[in-house]
Short mmCIF file of C-alpha atoms in Angstrom, two decimals:
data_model
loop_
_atom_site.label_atom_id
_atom_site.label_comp_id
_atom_site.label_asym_id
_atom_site.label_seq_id
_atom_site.Cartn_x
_atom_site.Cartn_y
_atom_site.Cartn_z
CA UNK A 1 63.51 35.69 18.98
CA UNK A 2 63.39 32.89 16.07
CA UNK A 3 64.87 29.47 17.30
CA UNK A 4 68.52 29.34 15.84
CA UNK A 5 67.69 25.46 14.40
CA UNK A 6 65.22 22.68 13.86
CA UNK A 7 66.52 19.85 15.10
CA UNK A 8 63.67 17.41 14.15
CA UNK A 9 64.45 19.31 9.86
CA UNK A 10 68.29 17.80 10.15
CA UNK A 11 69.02 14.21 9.55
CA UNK A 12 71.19 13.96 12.20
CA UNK A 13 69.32 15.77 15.10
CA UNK A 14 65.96 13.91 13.51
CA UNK A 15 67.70 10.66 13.97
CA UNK A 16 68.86 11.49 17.57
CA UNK A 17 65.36 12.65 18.60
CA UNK A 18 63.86 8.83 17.29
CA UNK A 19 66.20 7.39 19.51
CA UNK A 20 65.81 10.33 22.46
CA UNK A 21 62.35 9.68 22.37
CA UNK A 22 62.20 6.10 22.52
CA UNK A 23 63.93 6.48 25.67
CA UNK A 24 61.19 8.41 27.03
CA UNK A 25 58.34 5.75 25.60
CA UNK A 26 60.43 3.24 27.80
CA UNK A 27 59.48 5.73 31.00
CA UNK A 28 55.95 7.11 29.44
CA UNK A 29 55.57 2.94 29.53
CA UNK A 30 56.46 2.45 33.13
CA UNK A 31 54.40 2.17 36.62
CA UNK A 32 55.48 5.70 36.89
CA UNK A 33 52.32 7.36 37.23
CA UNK A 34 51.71 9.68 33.95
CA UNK A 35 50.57 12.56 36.60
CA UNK A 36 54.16 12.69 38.17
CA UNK A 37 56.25 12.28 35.12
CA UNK A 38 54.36 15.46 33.59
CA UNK A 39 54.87 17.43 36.69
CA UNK A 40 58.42 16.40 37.08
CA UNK A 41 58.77 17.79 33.75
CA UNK A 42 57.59 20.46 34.10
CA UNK A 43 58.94 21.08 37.36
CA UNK A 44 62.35 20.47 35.94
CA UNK A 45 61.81 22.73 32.58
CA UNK A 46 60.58 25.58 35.13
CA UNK A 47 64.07 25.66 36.59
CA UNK A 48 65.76 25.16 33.59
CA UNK A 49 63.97 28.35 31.86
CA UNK A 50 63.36 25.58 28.59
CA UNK A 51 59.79 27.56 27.19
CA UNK A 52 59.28 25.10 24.67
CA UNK A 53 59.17 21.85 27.80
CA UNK A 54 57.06 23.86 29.48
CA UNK A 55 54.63 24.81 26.95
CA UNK A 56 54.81 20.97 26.19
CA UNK A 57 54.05 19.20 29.63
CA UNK A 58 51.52 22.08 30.96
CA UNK A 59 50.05 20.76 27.54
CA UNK A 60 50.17 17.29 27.37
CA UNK A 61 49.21 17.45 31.68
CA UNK A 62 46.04 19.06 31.36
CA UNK A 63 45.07 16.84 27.81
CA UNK A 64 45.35 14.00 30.13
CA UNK A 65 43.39 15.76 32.73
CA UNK A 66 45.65 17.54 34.78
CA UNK A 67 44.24 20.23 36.50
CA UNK A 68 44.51 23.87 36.09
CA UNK A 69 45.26 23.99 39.47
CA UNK A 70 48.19 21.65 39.96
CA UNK A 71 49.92 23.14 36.56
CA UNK A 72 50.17 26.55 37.99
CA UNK A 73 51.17 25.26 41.82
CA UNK A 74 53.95 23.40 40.34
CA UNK A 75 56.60 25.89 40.61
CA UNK A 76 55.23 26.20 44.03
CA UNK A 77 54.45 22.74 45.24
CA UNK A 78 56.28 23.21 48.34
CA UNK A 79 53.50 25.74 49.58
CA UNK A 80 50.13 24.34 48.40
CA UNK A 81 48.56 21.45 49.57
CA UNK A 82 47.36 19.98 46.37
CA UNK A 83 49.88 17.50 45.67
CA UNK A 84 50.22 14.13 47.40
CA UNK A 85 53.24 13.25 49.65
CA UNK A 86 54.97 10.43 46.67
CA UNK A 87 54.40 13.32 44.25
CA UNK A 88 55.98 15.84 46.75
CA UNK A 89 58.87 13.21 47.05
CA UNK A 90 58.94 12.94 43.14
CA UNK A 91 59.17 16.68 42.90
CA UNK A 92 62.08 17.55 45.37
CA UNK A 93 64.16 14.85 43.38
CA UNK A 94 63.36 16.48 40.24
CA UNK A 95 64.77 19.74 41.90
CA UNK A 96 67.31 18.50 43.78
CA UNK A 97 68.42 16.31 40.22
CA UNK A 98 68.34 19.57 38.42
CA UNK A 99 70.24 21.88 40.12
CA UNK A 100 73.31 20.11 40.57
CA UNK A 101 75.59 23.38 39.53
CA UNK A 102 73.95 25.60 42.08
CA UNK A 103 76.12 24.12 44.53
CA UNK A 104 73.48 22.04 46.08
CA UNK A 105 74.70 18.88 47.46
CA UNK A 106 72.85 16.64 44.98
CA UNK A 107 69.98 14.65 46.65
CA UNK A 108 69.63 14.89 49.93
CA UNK A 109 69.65 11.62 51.54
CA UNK A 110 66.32 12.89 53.33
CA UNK A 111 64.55 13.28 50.00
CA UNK A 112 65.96 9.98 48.55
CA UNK A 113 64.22 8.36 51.77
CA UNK A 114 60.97 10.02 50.99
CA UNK A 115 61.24 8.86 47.40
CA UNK A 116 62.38 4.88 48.59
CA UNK A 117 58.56 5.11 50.85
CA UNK A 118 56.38 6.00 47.70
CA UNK A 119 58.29 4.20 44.76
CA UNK A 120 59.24 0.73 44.22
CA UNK A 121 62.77 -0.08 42.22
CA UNK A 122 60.83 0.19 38.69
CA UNK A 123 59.40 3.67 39.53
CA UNK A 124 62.70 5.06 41.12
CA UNK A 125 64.40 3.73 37.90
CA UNK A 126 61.86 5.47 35.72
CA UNK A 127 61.94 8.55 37.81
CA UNK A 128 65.64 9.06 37.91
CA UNK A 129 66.05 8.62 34.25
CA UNK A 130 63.12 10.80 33.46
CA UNK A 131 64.97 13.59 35.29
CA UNK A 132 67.98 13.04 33.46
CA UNK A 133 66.33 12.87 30.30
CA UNK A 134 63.78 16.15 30.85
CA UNK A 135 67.22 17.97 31.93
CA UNK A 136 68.77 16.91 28.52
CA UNK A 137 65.76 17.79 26.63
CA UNK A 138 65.82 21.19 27.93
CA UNK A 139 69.44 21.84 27.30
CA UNK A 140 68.69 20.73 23.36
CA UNK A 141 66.08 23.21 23.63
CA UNK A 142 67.50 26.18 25.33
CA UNK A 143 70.59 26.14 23.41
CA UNK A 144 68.51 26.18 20.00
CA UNK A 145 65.94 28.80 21.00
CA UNK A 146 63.10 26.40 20.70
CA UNK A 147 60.16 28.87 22.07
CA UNK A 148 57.26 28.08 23.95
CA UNK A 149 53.64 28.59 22.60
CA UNK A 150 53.09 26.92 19.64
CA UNK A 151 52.86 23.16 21.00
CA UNK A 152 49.87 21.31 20.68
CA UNK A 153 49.22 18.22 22.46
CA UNK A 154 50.50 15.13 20.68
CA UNK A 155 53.06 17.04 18.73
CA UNK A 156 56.42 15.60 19.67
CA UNK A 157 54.78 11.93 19.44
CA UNK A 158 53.82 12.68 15.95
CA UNK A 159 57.26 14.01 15.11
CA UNK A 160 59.42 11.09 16.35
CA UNK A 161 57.17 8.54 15.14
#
């Protein structure tokens, strides 16, 4: 299936994505470690079923030197042992953040405690906003059949810049 429409080849949707993206430099630019905002993002594209965010962060992970390993655990972080406890934490607020229609109660108050004992106020900002803003992202991508397999690292950098 072709994507429907190019976002980033319309004025409008070319403008948006400048400004889109410079809300992610603002987290890519924060304590935040790099490590856990690619495998929130990915965690969160996963659920989501966005091809094109997941093509992109299992990228742009393992060009920073993310391992093989941790990339294909992510969908199943909760049973493997190679993730640490703050990016555990990270990860169940990236699911719990995400699946707020599949009458989930939000974030648990248990997980917002784990997150609180690994993340100072900067890095909890960062971290909530990066899972509202990898959620958007893979709406705009889902709903425009933006397909997975063609990203290279350093692609959506070069096309906001």
């Amino acid at each position: 299936m072709d994507a429907r429409f190019n976002l980033f080849e319309n004025e409008v949707g070319a403008r948006f994505a400048k400004r889109f993206a410079g809300a992610g430099l603002l987290i890519h630019q924060s304590s935040l470690p790099m490590s856990t905002q690619e495998l929130v993002s990915l965690r969160a594209s996963q659920i989501n079923g966005c091809g094109w965010c997941v093509d992109m962060h299992t990228k742009e992970a393992a060009a920073a030197g993310e391992s093989a390993v941790r990339l294909h655990l992510v969908a199943v972080w909760r049973e493997s042992t190679v993730f640490t406890a703050a990016e555990r934490a990270a990860l169940a607020l990236a699911e719990e953040g995400t699946r707020l229609a599949d009458a989930q109660p939000g974030v648990s108050d248990a997980t917002w405690a784990q997150v609180r004992e690994h993340y100072d106020d900067d890095q909890i900002a960062a971290l909530v906003s990066l899972v509202a803003l990898i959620n958007a992202a893979n709406r705009l991508a889902v709903i425009v059949h933006q397909r997975g397999g063609s990203y290279e690292p350093g692609m959506f950098a070069a096309a906001v810049s």
